Short mmCIF file of C-alpha atoms and ligand atoms in Angstrom, two decimals:
data_model
loop_
_atom_site.label_atom_id
_atom_site.label_comp_id
_atom_site.label_asym_id
_atom_site.label_seq_id
_atom_site.Cartn_x
_atom_site.Cartn_y
_atom_site.Cartn_z
CA UNK Y 1 40.00 -0.62 74.56
CA UNK Y 2 39.51 -3.94 72.88
CA UNK Y 3 41.34 -4.42 69.59
CA UNK Y 4 39.07 -4.73 66.60
CA UNK Y 5 39.06 -7.50 64.02
CA UNK Y 6 36.25 -8.75 61.83
CA UNK Y 7 34.92 -10.00 58.54
CA UNK Y 8 34.02 -8.06 55.43
CA UNK Y 9 31.90 -9.59 52.68
CA UNK Y 10 28.59 -9.27 50.91
CA UNK Y 11 26.59 -10.89 52.39
CA UNK Y 12 28.07 -11.85 55.77
CA UNK Y 13 24.97 -12.54 57.86
CA UNK Y 14 25.39 -16.35 57.76
CA UNK Y 15 28.99 -16.32 59.05
CA UNK Y 16 29.88 -18.21 62.22
CA UNK Y 17 33.30 -16.52 62.46
CA UNK Y 18 32.28 -14.01 65.17
CA UNK Y 19 31.18 -16.74 67.60
CA UNK Y 20 34.19 -18.90 66.73
CA UNK Y 21 36.78 -16.09 67.02
CA UNK Y 22 35.29 -14.33 70.02
CA UNK Y 23 35.12 -17.64 71.89
CA UNK Y 24 38.80 -18.22 71.13
CA UNK Y 25 39.82 -14.67 72.15
CA UNK Y 26 38.04 -15.09 75.45
CA UNK Y 27 39.65 -18.47 76.08
CA UNK Y 28 43.10 -17.02 75.32
CA UNK Y 29 42.45 -14.03 77.60
CA UNK Y 30 43.01 -11.63 74.70
CA UNK Y 31 41.17 -8.34 74.48
CA UNK Y 32 39.90 -8.46 70.89
CA UNK Y 33 36.42 -8.23 69.43
CA UNK Y 34 35.39 -9.76 66.09
CA UNK Y 35 32.38 -8.35 64.23
CA UNK Y 36 30.98 -8.84 60.76
CA UNK Y 37 30.64 -5.94 58.35
CA UNK Y 38 28.51 -6.07 55.25
CA UNK Y 39 30.42 -4.11 52.62
CA UNK Y 40 28.86 -3.52 49.20
CA UNK Y 41 31.38 -3.94 46.34
CA UNK Y 42 31.07 -0.22 45.55
CA UNK Y 43 32.17 0.61 49.07
CA UNK Y 44 35.18 -1.66 49.36
CA UNK Y 45 37.88 1.02 48.95
CA UNK Y 46 36.21 3.22 51.52
CA UNK Y 47 35.78 0.35 53.97
CA UNK Y 48 39.45 -0.63 53.71
CA UNK Y 49 40.53 2.99 54.32
CA UNK Y 50 38.19 3.21 57.27
CA UNK Y 51 39.43 0.03 58.91
CA UNK Y 52 43.04 1.06 58.41
CA UNK Y 53 42.36 4.42 60.02
CA UNK Y 54 40.34 3.03 62.90
CA UNK Y 55 43.28 0.81 63.78
CA UNK Y 56 41.73 -2.60 63.18
CA UNK Y 57 44.35 -5.23 64.02
CA UNK Y 58 43.22 -7.02 60.88
CA UNK Y 59 40.25 -8.71 59.32
CA UNK Y 60 38.96 -11.59 57.25
CA UNK Y 61 37.74 -11.13 53.71
CA UNK Y 62 35.07 -13.22 52.04
CA UNK Y 63 33.06 -13.28 48.83
CA UNK Y 64 32.99 -11.11 46.73
CA UNK Y 65 36.05 -9.17 47.94
CA UNK Y 66 38.82 -11.79 48.04
CA UNK Y 67 40.38 -10.66 44.76
CA UNK Y 68 39.00 -7.11 44.66
CA UNK Y 69 40.75 -6.12 47.89
CA UNK Y 70 44.24 -6.87 46.58
CA UNK Y 71 44.94 -3.47 44.95
CA UNK Y 72 44.14 -1.68 48.22
CA UNK Y 73 46.76 -3.54 50.26
CA UNK Y 74 50.39 -2.52 50.74
CA UNK Y 75 51.84 -5.99 50.54
CA UNK Y 76 50.60 -9.42 49.53
CA UNK Y 77 52.15 -12.61 50.87
CA UNK Y 78 53.40 -15.21 48.40
CA UNK Y 79 50.63 -17.74 49.11
CA UNK Y 80 47.91 -15.16 48.50
CA UNK Y 81 49.64 -14.01 45.31
CA UNK Y 82 49.86 -17.56 43.97
CA UNK Y 83 46.29 -18.35 44.93
CA UNK Y 84 45.14 -14.98 43.64
CA UNK Y 85 42.94 -14.26 46.64
CA UNK Y 86 43.23 -12.77 50.12
CA UNK Y 87 41.13 -13.97 53.04
CA UNK Y 88 43.13 -12.38 55.86
CA UNK Y 89 44.49 -8.86 56.28
CA UNK Y 90 46.94 -7.79 58.97
CA UNK Y 91 47.26 -4.11 59.87
CA UNK Y 92 50.63 -3.16 61.32
CA UNK Y 93 50.54 0.54 62.15
CA UNK Y 94 48.65 1.34 58.98
CA UNK Y 95 50.55 -1.06 56.73
CA UNK Y 96 48.15 -3.65 55.33
CA UNK Y 97 49.37 -7.12 54.36
CA UNK Y 98 47.16 -9.70 52.65
CA UNK Y 99 47.43 -13.44 53.31
CA UNK Y 100 45.50 -16.53 52.33
CA UNK Y 101 44.86 -19.01 55.14
CA UNK Y 102 42.15 -20.99 53.31
CA UNK Y 103 44.50 -23.50 51.69
CA UNK Y 104 46.83 -23.91 54.65
CA UNK Y 105 43.82 -24.15 56.96
CA UNK Y 106 42.31 -26.90 54.85
CA UNK Y 107 45.59 -28.82 54.86
CA UNK Y 108 45.93 -28.50 58.63
CA UNK Y 109 42.50 -30.07 59.08
CA UNK Y 110 43.18 -32.79 56.52
CA UNK Y 111 46.49 -33.80 58.05
CA UNK Y 112 44.73 -34.91 61.23
CA UNK Y 113 43.47 -37.88 59.22
CA UNK Y 114 46.53 -38.74 57.15
CA UNK Y 115 48.61 -41.44 58.78
CA UNK Y 116 50.99 -42.18 55.88
CA UNK Y 117 54.02 -40.15 54.76
CA UNK Y 118 53.20 -37.31 52.35
CA UNK Y 119 55.63 -38.73 49.75
CA UNK Y 120 53.16 -41.60 49.42
CA UNK Y 121 50.13 -39.37 49.04
CA UNK Y 122 48.27 -39.51 45.73
CA UNK Y 123 45.73 -36.74 45.82
CA UNK Y 124 42.61 -36.18 43.72
CA UNK Y 125 41.11 -32.70 43.81
CA UNK Y 126 37.61 -32.35 42.37
CA UNK Y 127 36.60 -28.86 41.27
CA UNK Y 128 38.42 -25.80 39.99
CA UNK Y 129 36.89 -22.72 41.63
CA UNK Y 130 38.41 -20.40 44.21
CA UNK Y 131 38.48 -22.98 46.99
CA UNK Y 132 40.18 -25.50 44.72
CA UNK Y 133 42.86 -22.97 43.80
CA UNK Y 134 43.73 -22.35 47.46
CA UNK Y 135 43.68 -26.05 48.32
CA UNK Y 136 45.66 -27.10 45.24
CA UNK Y 137 48.44 -24.65 46.02
CA UNK Y 138 48.59 -25.58 49.72
CA UNK Y 139 48.47 -29.32 48.99
CA UNK Y 140 51.31 -28.98 46.48
CA UNK Y 141 53.46 -27.37 49.17
CA UNK Y 142 53.01 -30.45 51.38
CA UNK Y 143 54.96 -32.47 48.82
CA UNK Y 144 52.61 -35.34 47.93
CA UNK Y 145 53.73 -37.81 45.28
CA UNK Y 146 51.11 -36.55 42.81
CA UNK Y 147 48.03 -34.39 42.62
CA UNK Y 148 45.40 -34.92 39.92
CA UNK Y 149 42.82 -32.22 39.42
CA UNK Y 150 39.49 -32.80 37.70
CA UNK Y 151 36.53 -30.57 36.94
CA UNK Y 152 33.38 -30.34 34.80
CA UNK Y 153 35.03 -27.45 32.93
CA UNK Y 154 38.47 -28.76 32.01
CA UNK Y 155 39.99 -25.35 31.10
CA UNK Y 156 39.54 -24.16 34.67
CA UNK Y 157 41.37 -27.23 35.99
CA UNK Y 158 44.09 -26.60 33.40
CA UNK Y 159 44.49 -23.01 34.65
CA UNK Y 160 44.94 -24.14 38.25
CA UNK Y 161 47.42 -26.76 37.11
CA UNK Y 162 49.51 -24.16 35.26
CA UNK Y 163 49.37 -21.57 38.02
CA UNK Y 164 49.33 -23.51 41.30
CA UNK Y 165 50.45 -27.11 40.74
CA UNK Y 166 53.76 -28.83 39.99
CA UNK Y 167 55.18 -30.60 36.90
CA UNK Y 168 54.47 -34.08 38.28
CA UNK Y 169 50.79 -33.20 38.83
CA UNK Y 170 48.12 -33.62 36.17
CA UNK Y 171 44.69 -32.67 34.88
CA UNK Y 172 42.31 -35.57 34.28
CA UNK Y 173 38.70 -35.85 33.13
CA UNK Y 174 35.92 -36.70 35.57
CA UNK Y 175 35.49 -40.03 33.80
CA UNK Y 176 39.16 -40.87 34.19
CA UNK Y 177 39.01 -39.84 37.85
CA UNK Y 178 36.08 -42.23 38.43
CA UNK Y 179 37.85 -45.08 36.65
CA UNK Y 180 41.16 -44.51 38.42
CA UNK Y 181 39.73 -43.71 41.85
CA UNK Y 182 41.46 -46.68 43.39
CA UNK Y 183 44.84 -45.03 42.61
CA UNK Y 184 44.22 -42.20 45.09
CA UNK Y 185 44.63 -42.24 48.86
CA UNK Y 186 43.34 -38.70 49.39
CA UNK Y 187 40.20 -37.38 47.62
CA UNK Y 188 39.05 -33.79 48.10
CA UNK Y 189 35.75 -32.35 46.92
CA UNK Y 190 35.95 -28.58 46.44
CA UNK Y 191 32.77 -28.26 44.36
CA UNK Y 192 29.40 -27.19 45.70
CA UNK Y 193 27.83 -30.48 44.58
CA UNK Y 194 26.19 -32.02 47.61
CA UNK Y 195 25.32 -28.74 49.27
CA UNK Y 196 21.85 -28.28 47.87
CA UNK Y 197 21.16 -31.71 46.42
CA UNK Y 198 21.97 -35.20 47.59
CA UNK Y 199 24.32 -35.87 44.70
CA UNK Y 200 27.91 -37.07 44.23
CA UNK Y 201 30.55 -35.01 42.36
CA UNK Y 202 31.68 -38.33 40.86
CA UNK Y 203 30.92 -42.05 41.17
CA UNK Y 204 32.86 -43.72 43.96
CA UNK Y 205 32.55 -47.39 42.93
CA UNK Y 206 36.33 -47.69 42.69
CA UNK Y 207 37.16 -45.97 45.98
CA UNK Y 208 39.62 -47.93 48.14
CA UNK Y 209 38.99 -48.55 51.85
CA UNK Y 210 41.24 -46.37 54.01
CA UNK Y 211 41.23 -43.47 51.53
CA UNK Y 212 40.91 -40.08 53.19
CA UNK Y 213 37.89 -38.35 51.66
CA UNK Y 214 37.39 -34.71 52.54
CA UNK Y 215 34.53 -32.48 51.48
CA UNK Y 216 34.73 -28.72 51.99
CA UNK Y 217 30.94 -28.62 52.49
CA UNK Y 218 29.81 -28.56 56.13
CA UNK Y 219 26.10 -28.13 55.58
CA UNK Y 220 24.85 -30.84 55.31
CA UNK Y 221 27.25 -32.33 57.81
CA UNK Y 222 27.61 -35.48 55.76
CA UNK Y 223 27.23 -34.99 52.02
CA UNK Y 224 26.29 -37.84 49.69
CA UNK Y 225 30.01 -38.15 48.87
CA UNK Y 226 30.95 -38.60 52.52
CA UNK Y 227 28.12 -41.07 53.15
CA UNK Y 228 28.98 -43.22 50.13
CA UNK Y 229 32.71 -43.04 50.89
CA UNK Y 230 32.16 -44.02 54.50
CA UNK Y 231 30.22 -47.09 53.34
CA UNK Y 232 33.30 -48.08 51.36
CA UNK Y 233 35.55 -47.82 54.40
CA UNK Y 234 36.99 -44.37 53.76
CA UNK Y 235 38.14 -42.00 56.50
CA UNK Y 236 35.86 -39.01 56.03
CA UNK Y 237 35.92 -35.36 57.07
CA UNK Y 238 33.66 -32.42 56.30
CA UNK Y 239 34.23 -28.69 55.78
CA UNK Y 240 34.12 -27.73 59.45
CA UNK Y 241 37.86 -28.34 59.66
CA UNK Y 242 38.67 -25.86 56.86
CA UNK Y 243 36.45 -23.21 58.43
CA UNK Y 244 38.05 -23.71 61.83
CA UNK Y 245 41.69 -23.88 60.75
CA UNK Y 246 41.58 -20.98 58.28
CA UNK Y 247 40.18 -18.98 61.20
CA UNK Y 248 42.78 -20.33 63.61
CA UNK Y 249 45.59 -19.28 61.25
CA UNK Y 250 44.06 -15.79 60.89
CA UNK Y 251 43.81 -15.53 64.69
CA UNK Y 252 47.50 -16.41 64.92
CA UNK Y 253 48.46 -13.75 62.37
CA UNK Y 254 46.58 -11.04 64.29
CA UNK Y 255 47.63 -11.98 67.82
CA UNK Y 256 50.90 -13.88 67.48
CA UNK Y 257 49.49 -16.80 69.49
CA UNK Y 258 47.72 -19.99 68.45
CA UNK Y 259 44.07 -20.26 69.53
CA UNK Y 260 42.32 -23.27 71.02
CA UNK Y 261 41.22 -24.82 67.72
CA UNK Y 262 39.21 -27.57 69.44
CA UNK Y 263 37.13 -24.94 71.18
CA UNK Y 264 36.60 -23.16 67.84
CA UNK Y 265 35.51 -26.44 66.31
CA UNK Y 266 33.12 -27.10 69.18
CA UNK Y 267 31.57 -23.65 68.78
CA UNK Y 268 31.04 -24.15 65.03
CA UNK Y 269 29.48 -27.56 65.58
CA UNK Y 270 27.17 -26.14 68.22
CA UNK Y 271 26.18 -23.34 65.86
CA UNK Y 272 25.46 -25.89 63.16
CA UNK Y 273 23.44 -27.91 65.63
CA UNK Y 274 25.03 -31.16 64.52
CA UNK Y 275 27.30 -33.86 65.72
CA UNK Y 276 30.70 -34.31 64.19
CA UNK Y 277 31.33 -36.95 61.53
CA UNK Y 278 33.61 -39.89 62.10
CA UNK Y 279 35.09 -38.71 65.32
P1 ATR P 1 34.31 -21.58 45.05
O1 ATR P 1 34.97 -20.26 44.81
O2 ATR P 1 33.53 -21.63 46.34
O3 ATR P 1 35.23 -22.73 44.90
P2 ATR P 1 33.17 -21.60 42.37
O4 ATR P 1 34.27 -20.76 41.90
O5 ATR P 1 31.79 -21.23 41.98
O6 ATR P 1 33.14 -21.70 43.96
O7 ATR P 1 33.49 -23.13 41.97
C1 ATR P 1 32.56 -24.08 42.06
C2 ATR P 1 33.10 -25.43 41.62
O8 ATR P 1 32.01 -26.34 41.67
C3 ATR P 1 33.60 -25.48 40.19
O9 ATR P 1 34.57 -26.50 40.07
C4 ATR P 1 32.34 -25.88 39.42
O10 ATR P 1 32.57 -26.52 38.18
P3 ATR P 1 32.74 -25.62 36.83
O11 ATR P 1 34.11 -25.03 36.93
O12 ATR P 1 32.62 -26.60 35.75
O13 ATR P 1 31.65 -24.61 36.86
C5 ATR P 1 31.75 -26.88 40.38
N1 ATR P 1 30.30 -27.04 40.21
C6 ATR P 1 29.33 -26.29 40.75
N2 ATR P 1 28.12 -26.75 40.39
C7 ATR P 1 28.33 -27.83 39.59
C8 ATR P 1 27.50 -28.77 38.93
N3 ATR P 1 26.17 -28.69 39.00
N4 ATR P 1 28.09 -29.77 38.21
C9 ATR P 1 29.43 -29.88 38.15
N5 ATR P 1 30.28 -29.03 38.77
C10 ATR P 1 29.75 -28.01 39.48
#
């Protein structure tokens, strides 16, 4: 019998994880099957109990269950505790452990483009929602020189700073971020600006050539931020990498082996019907 894994969320219909994970299982010759399960918030406890009992090897968790699932798990890994959200559950003989691979997955994708030592990295993170929290924590662990976080709502940036960042990091206003953009060699957009409208999360007039600019949005493939940054000589990357590497890290937690991440990336790009940016 094939081992079961999957995704719970509400909704889940848009997810590309089944294609991406099943392709990787097949390539690795592993007998697993990944399905998506739409779980209404009222049915979360029941769904978790059910999956535990049915012997799921583990599963991914998406909106709106990433925080809500925590009380139903037996153990929560340090990264997930710090970030305050779980996106991956591992079931070991009925014992459920929650992890967060979103931040580490993002960092793994980003590092493909960073050619300077991390001690020289000066990182700007735009946005202060759930994605920003995961990315801020994971970036901090990489040991960059500084991280500045900025957001429309400053209190939310302040909260992430206090809970996930380090003493040498800082909260700055959007205006200050625009003015000081030349100081940063890594810029990360974690907001949804650029997804529905062709708009920038901040003005990039002061962006330096060679800066790594990463947007967690993958649809559109190239947001206004990426287009404008590319014009200024930045090295750009979109959100496909985060999607792929968070999934690759989950795969590894369930199976104990690393998947073919390039195949996963290819599958996602095919599903999106696009061609990859800046390859
Ligand atoms: P996620 O969990 O996916 O990160 P979220 O928690 O809704 O999503 O966070 C969205 C981020 O995009 C926040 O930083 C939000 O800014 P606020 O904290 O000020 O709300 C930002 N964002 C979304 N729409 C925005 C807009 N129109 N202008 C400025 N910031 C926006």
